[in-house]
Coordinates of C-alpha atoms in Angstrom, one line a residue:
X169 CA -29.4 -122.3 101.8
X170 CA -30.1 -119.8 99.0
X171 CA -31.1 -116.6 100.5
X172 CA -33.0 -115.4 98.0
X173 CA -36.3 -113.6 99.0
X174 CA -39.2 -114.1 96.2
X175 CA -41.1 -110.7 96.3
X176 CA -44.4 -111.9 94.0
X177 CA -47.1 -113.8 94.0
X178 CA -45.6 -116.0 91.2
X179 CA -48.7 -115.7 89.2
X180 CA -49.9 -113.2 86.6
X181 CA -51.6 -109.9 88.0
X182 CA -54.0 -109.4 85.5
X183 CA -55.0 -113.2 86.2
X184 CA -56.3 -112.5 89.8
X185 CA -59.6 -112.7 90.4
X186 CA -60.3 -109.4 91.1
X187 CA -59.6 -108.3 87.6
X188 CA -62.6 -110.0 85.9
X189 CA -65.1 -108.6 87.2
X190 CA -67.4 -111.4 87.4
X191 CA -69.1 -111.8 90.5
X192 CA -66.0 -110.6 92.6
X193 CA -67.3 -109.2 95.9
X194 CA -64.2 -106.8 98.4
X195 CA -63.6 -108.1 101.8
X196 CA -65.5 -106.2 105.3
X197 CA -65.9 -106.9 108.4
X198 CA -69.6 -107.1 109.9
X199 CA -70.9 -103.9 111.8
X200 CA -70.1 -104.6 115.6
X201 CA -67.7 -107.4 115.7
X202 CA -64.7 -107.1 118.0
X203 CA -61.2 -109.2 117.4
X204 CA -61.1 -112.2 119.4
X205 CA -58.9 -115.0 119.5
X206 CA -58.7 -117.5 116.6
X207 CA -60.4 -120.7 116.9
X208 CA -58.1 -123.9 116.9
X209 CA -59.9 -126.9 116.2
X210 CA -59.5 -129.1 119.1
X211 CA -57.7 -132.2 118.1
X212 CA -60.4 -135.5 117.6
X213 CA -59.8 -137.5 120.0
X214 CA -59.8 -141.7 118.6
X215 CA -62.3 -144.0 119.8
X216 CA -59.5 -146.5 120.2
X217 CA -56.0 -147.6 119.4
X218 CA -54.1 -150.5 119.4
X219 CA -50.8 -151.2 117.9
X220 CA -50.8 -149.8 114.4
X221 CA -54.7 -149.4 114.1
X222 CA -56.5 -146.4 115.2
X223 CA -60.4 -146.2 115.6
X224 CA -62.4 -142.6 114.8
X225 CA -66.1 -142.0 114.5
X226 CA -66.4 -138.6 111.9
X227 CA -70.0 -137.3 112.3
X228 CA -71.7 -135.4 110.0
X229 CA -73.9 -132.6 111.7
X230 CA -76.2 -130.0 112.4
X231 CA -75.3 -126.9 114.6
X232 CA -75.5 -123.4 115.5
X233 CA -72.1 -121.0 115.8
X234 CA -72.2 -117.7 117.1
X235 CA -69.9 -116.4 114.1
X236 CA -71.7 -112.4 114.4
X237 CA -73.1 -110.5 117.0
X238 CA -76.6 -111.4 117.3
X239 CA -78.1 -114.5 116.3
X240 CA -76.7 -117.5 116.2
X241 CA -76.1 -118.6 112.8
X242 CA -77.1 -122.4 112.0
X243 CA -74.5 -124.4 110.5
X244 CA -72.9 -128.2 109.4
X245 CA -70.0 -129.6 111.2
X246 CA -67.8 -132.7 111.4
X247 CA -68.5 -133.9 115.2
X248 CA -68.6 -130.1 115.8
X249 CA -71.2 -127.0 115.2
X250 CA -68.7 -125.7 112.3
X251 CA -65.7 -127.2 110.3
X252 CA -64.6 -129.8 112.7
X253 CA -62.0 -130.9 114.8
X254 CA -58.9 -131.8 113.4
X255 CA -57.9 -135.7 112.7
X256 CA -54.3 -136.8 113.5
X257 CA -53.0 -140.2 111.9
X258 CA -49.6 -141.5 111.5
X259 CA -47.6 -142.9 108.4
X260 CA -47.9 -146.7 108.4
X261 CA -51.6 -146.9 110.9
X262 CA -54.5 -148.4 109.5
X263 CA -57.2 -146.0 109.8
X264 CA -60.6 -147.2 110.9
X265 CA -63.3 -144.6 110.4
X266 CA -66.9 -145.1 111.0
X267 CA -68.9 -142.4 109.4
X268 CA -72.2 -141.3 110.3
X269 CA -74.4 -138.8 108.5
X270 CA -76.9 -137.0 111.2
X271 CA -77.8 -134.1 108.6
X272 CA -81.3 -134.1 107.0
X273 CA -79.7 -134.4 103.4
X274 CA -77.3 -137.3 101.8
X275 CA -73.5 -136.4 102.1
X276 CA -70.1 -138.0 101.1
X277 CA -66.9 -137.8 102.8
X278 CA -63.9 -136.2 100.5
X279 CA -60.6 -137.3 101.9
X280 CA -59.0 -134.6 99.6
X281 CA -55.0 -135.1 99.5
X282 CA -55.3 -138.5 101.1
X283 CA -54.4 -141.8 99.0
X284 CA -57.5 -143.9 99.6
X285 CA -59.0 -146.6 97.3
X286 CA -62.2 -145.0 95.1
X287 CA -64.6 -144.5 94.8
X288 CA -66.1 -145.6 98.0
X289 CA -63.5 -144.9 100.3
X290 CA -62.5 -141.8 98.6
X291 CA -65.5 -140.4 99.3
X292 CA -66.7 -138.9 96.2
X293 CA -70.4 -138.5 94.7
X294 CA -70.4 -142.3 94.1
X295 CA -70.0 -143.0 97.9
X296 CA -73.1 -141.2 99.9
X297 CA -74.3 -141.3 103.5
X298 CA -77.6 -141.2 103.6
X299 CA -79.7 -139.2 106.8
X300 CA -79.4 -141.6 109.9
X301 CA -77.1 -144.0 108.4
X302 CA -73.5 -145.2 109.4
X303 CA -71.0 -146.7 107.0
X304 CA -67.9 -148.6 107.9
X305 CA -64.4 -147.4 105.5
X306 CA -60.7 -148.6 106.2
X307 CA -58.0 -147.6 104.5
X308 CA -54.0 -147.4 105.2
X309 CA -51.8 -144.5 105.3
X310 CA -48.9 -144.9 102.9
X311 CA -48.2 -141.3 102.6
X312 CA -46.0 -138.1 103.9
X313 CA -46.7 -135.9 106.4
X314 CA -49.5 -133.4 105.0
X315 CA -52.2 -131.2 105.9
X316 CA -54.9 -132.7 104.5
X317 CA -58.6 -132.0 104.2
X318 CA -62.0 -133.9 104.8
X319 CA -64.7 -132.1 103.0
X320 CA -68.4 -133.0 101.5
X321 CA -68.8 -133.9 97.9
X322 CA -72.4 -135.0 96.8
X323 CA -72.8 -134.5 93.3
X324 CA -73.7 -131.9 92.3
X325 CA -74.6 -130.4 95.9
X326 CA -70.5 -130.5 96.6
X327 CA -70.2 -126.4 97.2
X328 CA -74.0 -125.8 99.2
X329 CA -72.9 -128.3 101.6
X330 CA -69.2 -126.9 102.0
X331 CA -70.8 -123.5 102.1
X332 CA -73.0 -124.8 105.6
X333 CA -69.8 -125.7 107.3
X334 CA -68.3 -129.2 106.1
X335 CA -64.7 -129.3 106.3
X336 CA -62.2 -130.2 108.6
X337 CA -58.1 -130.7 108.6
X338 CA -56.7 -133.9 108.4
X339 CA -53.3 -134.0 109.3
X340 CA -50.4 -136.6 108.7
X341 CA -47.7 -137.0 110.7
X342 CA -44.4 -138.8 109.7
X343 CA -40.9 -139.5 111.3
X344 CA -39.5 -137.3 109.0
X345 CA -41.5 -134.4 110.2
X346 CA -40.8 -135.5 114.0
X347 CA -36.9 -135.2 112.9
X348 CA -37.5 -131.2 111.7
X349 CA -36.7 -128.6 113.7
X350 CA -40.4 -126.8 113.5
X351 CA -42.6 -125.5 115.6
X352 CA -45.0 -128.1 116.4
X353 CA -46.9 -127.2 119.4
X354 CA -50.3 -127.5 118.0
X355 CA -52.2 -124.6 118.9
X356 CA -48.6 -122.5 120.9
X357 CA -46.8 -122.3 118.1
X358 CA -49.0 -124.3 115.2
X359 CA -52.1 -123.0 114.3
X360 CA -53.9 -124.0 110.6
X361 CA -55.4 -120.9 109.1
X362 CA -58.8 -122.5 107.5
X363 CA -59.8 -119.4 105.0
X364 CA -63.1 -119.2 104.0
X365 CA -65.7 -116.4 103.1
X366 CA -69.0 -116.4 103.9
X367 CA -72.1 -114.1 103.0
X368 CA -74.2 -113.4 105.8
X369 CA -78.3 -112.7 105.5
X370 CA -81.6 -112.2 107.7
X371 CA -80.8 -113.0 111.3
X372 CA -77.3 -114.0 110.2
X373 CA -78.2 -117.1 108.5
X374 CA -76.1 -118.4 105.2
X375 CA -78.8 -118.8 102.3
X376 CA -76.5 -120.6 99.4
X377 CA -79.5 -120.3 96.9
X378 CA -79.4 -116.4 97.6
X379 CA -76.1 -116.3 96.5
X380 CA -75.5 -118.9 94.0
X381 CA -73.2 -117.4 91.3
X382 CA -72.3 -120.5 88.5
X383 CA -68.8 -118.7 88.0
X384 CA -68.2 -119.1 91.7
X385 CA -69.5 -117.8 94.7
X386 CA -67.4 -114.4 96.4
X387 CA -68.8 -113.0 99.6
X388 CA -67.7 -110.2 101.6
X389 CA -67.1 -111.5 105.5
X390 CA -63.9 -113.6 105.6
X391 CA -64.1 -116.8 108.0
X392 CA -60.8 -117.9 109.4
X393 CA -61.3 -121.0 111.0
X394 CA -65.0 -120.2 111.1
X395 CA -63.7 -116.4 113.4
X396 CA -64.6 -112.7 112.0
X397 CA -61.6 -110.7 112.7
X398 CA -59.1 -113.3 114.9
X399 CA -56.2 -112.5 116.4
X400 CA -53.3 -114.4 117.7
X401 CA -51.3 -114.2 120.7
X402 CA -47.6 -114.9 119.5
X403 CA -45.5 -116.0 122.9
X404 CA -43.0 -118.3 120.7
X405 CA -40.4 -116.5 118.6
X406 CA -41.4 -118.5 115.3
X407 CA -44.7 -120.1 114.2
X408 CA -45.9 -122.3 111.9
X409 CA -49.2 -121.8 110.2
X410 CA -51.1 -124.0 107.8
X411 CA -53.2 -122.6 105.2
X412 CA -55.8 -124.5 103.5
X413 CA -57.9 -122.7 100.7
X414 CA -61.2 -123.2 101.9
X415 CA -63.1 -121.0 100.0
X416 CA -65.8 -122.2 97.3
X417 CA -63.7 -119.2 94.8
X418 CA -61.9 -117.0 96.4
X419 CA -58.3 -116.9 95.8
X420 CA -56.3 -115.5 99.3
X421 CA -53.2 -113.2 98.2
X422 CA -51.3 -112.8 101.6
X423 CA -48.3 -111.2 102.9
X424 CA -47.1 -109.5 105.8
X425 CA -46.7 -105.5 107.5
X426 CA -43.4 -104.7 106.5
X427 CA -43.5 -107.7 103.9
X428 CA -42.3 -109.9 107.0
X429 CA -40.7 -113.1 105.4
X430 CA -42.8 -116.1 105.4
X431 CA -40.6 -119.4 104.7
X432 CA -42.8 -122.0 103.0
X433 CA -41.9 -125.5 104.0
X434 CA -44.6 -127.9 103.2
X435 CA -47.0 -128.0 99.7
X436 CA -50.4 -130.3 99.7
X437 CA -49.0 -133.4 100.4
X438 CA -45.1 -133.2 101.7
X439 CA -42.9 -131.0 102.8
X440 CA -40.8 -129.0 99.8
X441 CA -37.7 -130.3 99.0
X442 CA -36.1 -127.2 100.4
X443 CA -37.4 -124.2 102.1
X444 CA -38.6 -121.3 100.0
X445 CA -38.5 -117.7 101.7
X446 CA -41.2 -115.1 100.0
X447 CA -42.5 -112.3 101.0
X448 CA -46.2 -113.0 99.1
X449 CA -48.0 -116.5 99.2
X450 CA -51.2 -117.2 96.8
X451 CA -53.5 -119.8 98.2
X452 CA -56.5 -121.3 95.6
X453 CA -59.3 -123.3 96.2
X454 CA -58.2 -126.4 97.9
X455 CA -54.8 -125.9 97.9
X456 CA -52.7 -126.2 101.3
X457 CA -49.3 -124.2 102.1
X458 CA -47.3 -124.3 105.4
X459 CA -45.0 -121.7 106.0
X460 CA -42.6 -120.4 109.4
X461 CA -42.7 -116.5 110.3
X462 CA -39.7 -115.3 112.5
X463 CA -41.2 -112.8 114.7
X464 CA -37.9 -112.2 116.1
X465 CA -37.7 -108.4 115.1
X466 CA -40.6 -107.7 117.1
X467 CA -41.1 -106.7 120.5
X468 CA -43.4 -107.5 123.1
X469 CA -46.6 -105.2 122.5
X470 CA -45.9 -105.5 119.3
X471 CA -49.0 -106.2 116.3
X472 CA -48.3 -107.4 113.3
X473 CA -50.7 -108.1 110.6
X474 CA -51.3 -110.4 107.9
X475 CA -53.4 -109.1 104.7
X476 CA -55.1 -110.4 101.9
X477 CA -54.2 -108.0 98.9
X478 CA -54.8 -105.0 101.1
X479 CA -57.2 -106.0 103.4
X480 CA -56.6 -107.0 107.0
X481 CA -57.4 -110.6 108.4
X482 CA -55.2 -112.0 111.0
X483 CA -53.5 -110.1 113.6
X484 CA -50.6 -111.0 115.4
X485 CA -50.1 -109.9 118.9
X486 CA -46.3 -109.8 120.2
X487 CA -45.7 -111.1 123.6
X488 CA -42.8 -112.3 125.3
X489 CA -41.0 -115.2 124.1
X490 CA -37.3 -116.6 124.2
X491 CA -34.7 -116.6 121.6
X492 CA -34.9 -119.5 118.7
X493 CA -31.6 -120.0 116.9
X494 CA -33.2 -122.9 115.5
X495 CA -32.4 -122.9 111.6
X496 CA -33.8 -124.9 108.9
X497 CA -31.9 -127.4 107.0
X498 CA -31.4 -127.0 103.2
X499 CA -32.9 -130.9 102.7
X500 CA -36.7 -131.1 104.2
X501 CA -37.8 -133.7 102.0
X502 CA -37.0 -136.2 99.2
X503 CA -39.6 -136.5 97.0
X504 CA -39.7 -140.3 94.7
X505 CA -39.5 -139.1 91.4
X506 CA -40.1 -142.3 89.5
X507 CA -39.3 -142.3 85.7
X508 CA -42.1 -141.9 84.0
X509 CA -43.4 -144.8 81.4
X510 CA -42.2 -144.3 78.1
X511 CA -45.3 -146.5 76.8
X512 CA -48.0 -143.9 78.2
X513 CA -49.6 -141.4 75.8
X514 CA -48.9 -137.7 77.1
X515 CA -52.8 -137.4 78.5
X516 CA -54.1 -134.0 77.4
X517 CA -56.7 -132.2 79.8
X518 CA -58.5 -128.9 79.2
X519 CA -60.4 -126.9 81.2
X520 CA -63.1 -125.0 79.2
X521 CA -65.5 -122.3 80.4
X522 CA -66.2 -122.5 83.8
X523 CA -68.5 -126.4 83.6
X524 CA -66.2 -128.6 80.9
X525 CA -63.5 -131.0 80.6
X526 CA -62.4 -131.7 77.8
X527 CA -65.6 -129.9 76.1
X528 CA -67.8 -132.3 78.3
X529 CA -70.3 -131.7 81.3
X530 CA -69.5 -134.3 83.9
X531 CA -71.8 -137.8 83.6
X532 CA -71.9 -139.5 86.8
X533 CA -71.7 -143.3 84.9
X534 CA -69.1 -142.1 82.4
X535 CA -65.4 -143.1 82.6
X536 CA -63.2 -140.7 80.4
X537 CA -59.8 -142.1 81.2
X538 CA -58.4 -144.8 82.4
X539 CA -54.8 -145.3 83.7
X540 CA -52.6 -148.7 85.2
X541 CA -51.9 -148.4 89.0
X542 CA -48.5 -146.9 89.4
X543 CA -47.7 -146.0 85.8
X544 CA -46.1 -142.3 86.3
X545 CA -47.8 -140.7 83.2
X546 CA -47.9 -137.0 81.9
X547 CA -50.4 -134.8 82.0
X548 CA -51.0 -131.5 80.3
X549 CA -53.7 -129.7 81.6
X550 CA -54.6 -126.8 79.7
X551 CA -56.7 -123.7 80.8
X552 CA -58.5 -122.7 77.2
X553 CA -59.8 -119.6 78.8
X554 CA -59.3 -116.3 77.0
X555 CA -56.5 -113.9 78.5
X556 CA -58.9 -111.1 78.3
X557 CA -61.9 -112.5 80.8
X558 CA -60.3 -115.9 81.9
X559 CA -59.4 -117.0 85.5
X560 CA -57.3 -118.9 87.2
X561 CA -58.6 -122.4 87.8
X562 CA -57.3 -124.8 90.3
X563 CA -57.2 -128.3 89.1
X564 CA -57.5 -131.3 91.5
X565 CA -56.9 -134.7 91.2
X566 CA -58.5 -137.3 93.7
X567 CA -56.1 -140.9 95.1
X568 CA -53.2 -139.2 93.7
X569 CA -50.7 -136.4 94.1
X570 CA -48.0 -135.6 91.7
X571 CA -44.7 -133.5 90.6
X572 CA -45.2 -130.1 88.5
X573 CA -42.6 -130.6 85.6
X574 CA -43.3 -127.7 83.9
X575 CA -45.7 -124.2 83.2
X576 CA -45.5 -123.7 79.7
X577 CA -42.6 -125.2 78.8
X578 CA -40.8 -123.1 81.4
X579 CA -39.8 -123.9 85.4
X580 CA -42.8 -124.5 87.8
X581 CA -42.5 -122.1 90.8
X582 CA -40.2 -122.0 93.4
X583 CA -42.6 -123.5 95.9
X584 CA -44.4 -126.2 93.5
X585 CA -40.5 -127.9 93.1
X586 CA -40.1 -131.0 95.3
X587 CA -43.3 -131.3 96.8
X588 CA -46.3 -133.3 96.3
X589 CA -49.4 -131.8 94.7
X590 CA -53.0 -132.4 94.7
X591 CA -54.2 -128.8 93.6
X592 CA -52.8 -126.5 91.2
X593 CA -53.5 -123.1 89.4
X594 CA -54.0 -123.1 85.7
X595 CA -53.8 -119.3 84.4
X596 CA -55.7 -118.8 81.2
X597 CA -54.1 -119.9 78.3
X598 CA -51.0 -121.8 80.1
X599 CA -50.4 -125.6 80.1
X600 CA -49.1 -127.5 83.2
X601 CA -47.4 -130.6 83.1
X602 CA -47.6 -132.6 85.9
X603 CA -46.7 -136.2 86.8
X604 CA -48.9 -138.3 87.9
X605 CA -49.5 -141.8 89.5
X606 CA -52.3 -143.3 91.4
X607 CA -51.2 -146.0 94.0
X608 CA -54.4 -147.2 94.1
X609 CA -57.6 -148.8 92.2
X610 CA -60.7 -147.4 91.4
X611 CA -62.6 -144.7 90.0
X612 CA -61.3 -141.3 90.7
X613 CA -62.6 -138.0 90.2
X614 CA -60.5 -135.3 88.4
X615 CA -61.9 -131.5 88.5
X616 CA -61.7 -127.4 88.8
X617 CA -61.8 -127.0 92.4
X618 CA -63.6 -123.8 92.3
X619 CA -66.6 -125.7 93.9
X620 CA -69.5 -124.1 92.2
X621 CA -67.5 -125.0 88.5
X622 CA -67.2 -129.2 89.5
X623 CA -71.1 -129.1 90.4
X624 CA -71.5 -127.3 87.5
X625 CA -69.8 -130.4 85.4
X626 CA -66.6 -129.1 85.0
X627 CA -65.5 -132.6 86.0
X628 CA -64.4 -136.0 84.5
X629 CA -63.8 -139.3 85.8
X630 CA -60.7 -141.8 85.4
X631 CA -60.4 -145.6 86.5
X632 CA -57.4 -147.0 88.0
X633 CA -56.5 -150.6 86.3
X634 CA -54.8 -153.6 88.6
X635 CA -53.2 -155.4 85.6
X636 CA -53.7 -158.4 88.3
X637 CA -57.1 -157.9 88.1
X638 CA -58.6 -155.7 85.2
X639 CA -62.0 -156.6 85.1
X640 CA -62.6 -155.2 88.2
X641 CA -66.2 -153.3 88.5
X642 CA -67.3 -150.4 90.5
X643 CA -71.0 -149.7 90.9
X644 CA -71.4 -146.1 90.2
X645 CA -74.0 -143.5 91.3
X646 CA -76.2 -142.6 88.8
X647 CA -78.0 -138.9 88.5
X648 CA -81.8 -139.9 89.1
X649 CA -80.7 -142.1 92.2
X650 CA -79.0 -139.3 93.6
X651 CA -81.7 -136.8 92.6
X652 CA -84.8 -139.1 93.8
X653 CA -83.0 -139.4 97.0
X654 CA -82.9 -135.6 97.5
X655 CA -86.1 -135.3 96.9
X656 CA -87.5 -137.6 99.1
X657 CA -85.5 -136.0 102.2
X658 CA -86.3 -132.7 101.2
X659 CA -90.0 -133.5 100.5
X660 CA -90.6 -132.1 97.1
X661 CA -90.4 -133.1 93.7
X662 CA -87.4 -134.5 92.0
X663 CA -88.2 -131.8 88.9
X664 CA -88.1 -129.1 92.5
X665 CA -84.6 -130.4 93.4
X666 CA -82.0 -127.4 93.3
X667 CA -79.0 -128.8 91.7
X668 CA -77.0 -125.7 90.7
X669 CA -75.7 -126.0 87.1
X670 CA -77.3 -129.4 86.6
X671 CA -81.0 -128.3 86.5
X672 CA -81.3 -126.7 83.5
X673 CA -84.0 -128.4 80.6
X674 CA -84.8 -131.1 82.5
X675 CA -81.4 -131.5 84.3
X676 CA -79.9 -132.9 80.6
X677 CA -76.7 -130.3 80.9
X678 CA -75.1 -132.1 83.6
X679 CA -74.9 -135.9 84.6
X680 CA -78.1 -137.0 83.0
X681 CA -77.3 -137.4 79.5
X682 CA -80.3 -137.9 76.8
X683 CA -79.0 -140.9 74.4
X684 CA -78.0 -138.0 71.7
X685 CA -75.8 -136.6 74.0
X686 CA -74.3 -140.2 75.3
X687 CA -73.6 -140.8 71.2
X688 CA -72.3 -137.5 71.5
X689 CA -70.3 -137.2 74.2
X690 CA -68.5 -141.0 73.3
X691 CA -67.9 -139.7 69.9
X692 CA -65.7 -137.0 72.0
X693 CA -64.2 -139.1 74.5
X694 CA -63.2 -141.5 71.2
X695 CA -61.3 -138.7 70.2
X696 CA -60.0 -137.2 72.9
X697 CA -58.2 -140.8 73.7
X698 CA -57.3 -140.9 69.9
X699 CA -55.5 -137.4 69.5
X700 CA -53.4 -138.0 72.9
X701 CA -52.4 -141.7 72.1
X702 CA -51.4 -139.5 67.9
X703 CA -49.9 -136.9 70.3
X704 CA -47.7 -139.2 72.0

C-alpha cells in the first residue's frame, strides 16, 4: 500500500469559508458547559423482520434536549428528542418504512445517498407528511455499504426544519464490509461524528428566523451528535468514526494533535477503492467520510484532540486497550465503472450566485432535464462564482451517486477516486466532471447543499425515463399547495408564510413563476438543452 501521507486539505485556502467574510461566525463553547461523553445514537430497533423484509416506523417529532446548562432547549427528532436513532438495513432487504409526521408543520423524509424511486419515495418537496398523518413507502436496497442520511426537505422550509433537529444516520451494511478488517463495534470502537452548529438564544431556544442569513447560516456553538464539548473514551487501539456534514453551511476542516494520521476508508456511498492516509480531512454540507485513527502511540491517560481549523471539538481520552496488528488491505472496494454512452450530450450544470441553476430559481412543476434509467452520462458542473468573493459549494444529486472523473481537467482527489458520491465541493471557478447514472425512475432533485441556497432556488429538477414505459407521470407539488398548507397549520395568512428566499414580491422569485417568467425561464431551459446537445 502506498505510504504516502497527504498533508492538505486538498482544497484551495483562499476558498474556505472563512475567507469571505460573509456571514462567517468563529466556533465557542457556551459559558458553563463541562465535557461529557458523546452521544451515540442508539440503534432503531425494527418493528419486525422476516426473511429478507424488515419493518421500521420513522417518526417525526417534537422534543426538548438538554443541549446547555439551564433550560431545556425544544427541539425535532426522528423517534427521538434530537437527530434520531440510527437505521441499520442490509444490501438485498426490502425495506418497509411507515412514516409518521407528529410535528405541528408538513415535513418530507430525504433519504439522501440512498437509491429510492422519486419523487415520493425519495422524499423530496413533492412527497410531504402532513401533521397527524402516516404514509406507507417501500423501497429495496440495491446498494453498498454507506453511511447514509435521513433528513427533512419541505420546499422551501428544507434548512428551518434541519436547523430544529431533523436528521438521522442511515447506515448500510454489506458482505463486503463484514469481510474488512475494521472496527465495527458500534458505539466501542464505531462512533458517527454528526457535525452541526447551532446558535443558541433566550432561555436557550433555536430561533431560525433570528438568524436566517440567505448565503447560509454560521453559528458559533458546535453540535456533535447534538453534545457541546464531547469527549470519547478510547479503550480499543483503532477507531472508526463517521463523519456526516450536518451543518446548514459550515464547512468542518479537521485534523489531529500532532497531525495524528486519519486513514479514510469509505466516501458517501462505498468504501474507497483503496485506503487514503491524510493528515487533514474537509467535510461540506452533506457530505459523509469514514476514516480509522491508530491510537497506538498513545498511552493510557493519554488526551488527544481532534480540531476544526484551530478550534477544539472532540477529545479523545486514552485508556487501556490491547495491541491491533490488524492491517488494511490495499483493495476495499470495486467500484462498477460502466462505460459511459457515447449517444448522451455532455450535460452542463452551473451553479450561479448563491439561489440559481443554470441562471434559474427553482419552480416546483418545472422539469429541467431529463435522462434514460441507467444511461452513465457526464456531467460538468460548473461553480460561476468569482475567485475574489466566491465559495465553495457542495453539489448533491438525489437517487443517484456517481464517479468524479475529473476537477478541471486535472485528477479528482485522492479520496474522491473509487468511491461513490452523492456530494461534492465545487470551488469557484472550477468544473467537475462527474458520472452519473440513476438506477431508478422518477423525478429527482439536483441542488447546492448549502441548505439555506436550495430553499433559496438554487435547485433544479430532472426526470428519470423507463424506455419501457416513457409516458410515465408524476404528480408534482406545486408552490400555493405547499404554501396554503403552511398557512393553515400555522394559522396565519398564506402572504404571512416565512419562506426564506421564496417570499420576496409576492413569492414570484422562487417556485411560483408569473407566466412572463414561465416564457422566460422555458426560453432558458430551451437553450440550455440546445447548447449541451451543440456541446456534445
Amino acid at each position: 500500500m502506498s505510504e504516502k501521507i497527504y498533508t492538505n486539505y486538498f482544497y484551495d485556502e483562499a476558498d474556505f469559508d472563512k475567507n469571505h467574510g460573509m456571514g462567517y461566525k468563529p466556533l465557542t463553547i457556551p459559558e458553563g458547559v463541562t465535557a461529557q461523553p458523546l452521544a451515540v445514537p442508539p440503534v432503531l430497533e425494527p418493528d419486525k423482520v422476516e426473511g429478507d423484509d424488515i419493518w421500521f416506523t420513522i417518526e417525526s417529532q417534537e422534543g426538548e434536549s438538554q443541549i446547555l446548562p439551564g433550560a431545556k432547549t425544544k427541539t425535532w427528532g426522528y423517534n427521538a428528542g434530537l437527530l434520531g436513532k440510527t437505521m441499520v438495513v442490509k444490501k438485498g432487504q426490502r425495506v418497509h418504512v411507515k412514516l409518521k409526521n407528529s410535528l405541528p408543520v408538513l415535513t418530507t423524509y430525504h433519504w439522501h445517498g440512498m437509491e429510492v424511486p422519486g419523487p415520493y419515495e425519495d422524499g423530496s418537496c413533492h412527497a410531504p407528511v402532513y401533521p397527524g398523518e402516516e404514509k406507507e413507502i417501500t423501497f429495496t436496497v440495491k446498494q453498498p455499504a454507506a453511511l447514509t442520511w435521513l433528513h427533512a426537505h419541505p420546499c422551501p422550509s428544507t434548512a428551518m426544519q434541519v436547523w430544529m433537529g431533523l436528521a438521522m444516520g442511515v447506515v448500510v451494511t454489506d458482505d463486503n464490509e463484514s469481510r474488512l478488517p475494521i472496527p465495527k463495534s458500534y458505539g466501542v470502537d464505531e462512533f458517527p461524528i454528526i457535525l452541526q452548529d447551532r446558535t443558541f438564544h433566550e432561555e436557550n431556544q433555536l430561533d431560525y428566523r433570528k438568524d436566517y442569513d440567505p448565503m447560509g447560516i454560521f453559528a458559533e456553538t458546535p453540535l456533535i451528535n447534538g453534545v457541546v464539548k464531547p469527549y470519547i473514551d478510547v479503550t480499543t487501539q483503532k477507531v472508526r468514526l463517521l463523519y456526516l456534514g450536518g451543518s446548514n453551511r459550515r464547512e468542518w476542516r479537521l485534523h489531529f494533535d500532532d497531525d495524528l494520521v486519519m486513514t479514510q476508508i469509505a466516501g458517501d456511498d462505498s468504501f474507497l477503492e483503496h485506503p487514503v492516509k491524510m493528515t487533514k480531512l474537509l467535510v461540506g454540507p452533506g457530505e459523509r467520510l469514514q476514516v480509522i485513527v491508530d491510537f497506538s502511540g498513545y498511552k493510557e491517560g493519554d488526551v488527544v484532540n481532534l480540531y476544526t481549523d484551530d478550534f477544539k471539538l472532540v477529545e479523545f481520552r486514552i485508556h487501556k486497550f490491547e495491541k491491533d496488528d490488524s492491517k488494511l488491505p490495499f483493495k476495499l472496494f470495486t467500484p462498477d465503472d460502466r462505460p459511459v454512452n457515447p449517444n448522451a450530450p455532455i450535460r452542463k450544470i452551473t451553479m450561479d450566485d448563491h439561489d440559481k441553476i443554470n441562471g434559474m430559481r427553482y419552480a416546483m412543476e418545472r422539469i429541467d432535464m431529463t435522462q434514460e434509467l441507467n444511461s452513465v452520462e457526464y456531467w460538468d458542473v460548473t461553480n460561476t462564482n468569482p475567485k475574489s468573493h466566491g465559495m465553495l459549494h457542495p453539489f448533491h444529486i438525489h437517487g443517484a451517486h456517481f464517479l468524479v472523473v475529473s476537477r478541471n481537467g486535472h485528477d479528482p482527489y485522492p479520496n474522491e477516486m473509487g468511491v461513490y458520491k452523492d456530494t461534492i465541493e465545487v470551488a469557484p471557478q472550477e468544473t467537475v466532471r462527474l458520472k452519473v447514472y440513476f438506477p431508478q425512475v422518477g423525478v429527482f432533485m439536483y441542488h447546492c447543499h448549502i441548505i439555506e441556497h436550495e430553499d433559496a432556488g438554487m435547485m433544479a429538477q430532472i426526470q428519470i425515463i423507463d424506455p419501457k414505459d416513457p409516458d410515465k407521470k408524476f404528480k408534482l407539488m406545486d408552490m400555493e399547495t405547499i404554501t396554503n398548507a403552511f398557512a393553515q397549520e400555522m394559522g396565519i395568512k398564506p402572504s404571512e408564510v416565512f419562506m426564506p428566499g421564496m417570499d420576496v414580491e409576492d413569492m414570484d422569485m422562487g417556485c411560483a413563476f408569473h407566466e412572463a417568467e414561465k416564457v422566460v425561464s422555458k426560453k432558458l431551459v430551451d437553450q440550455v438543452s440546445a447548447a449541451s446537445k451543440h456541446h456534445h
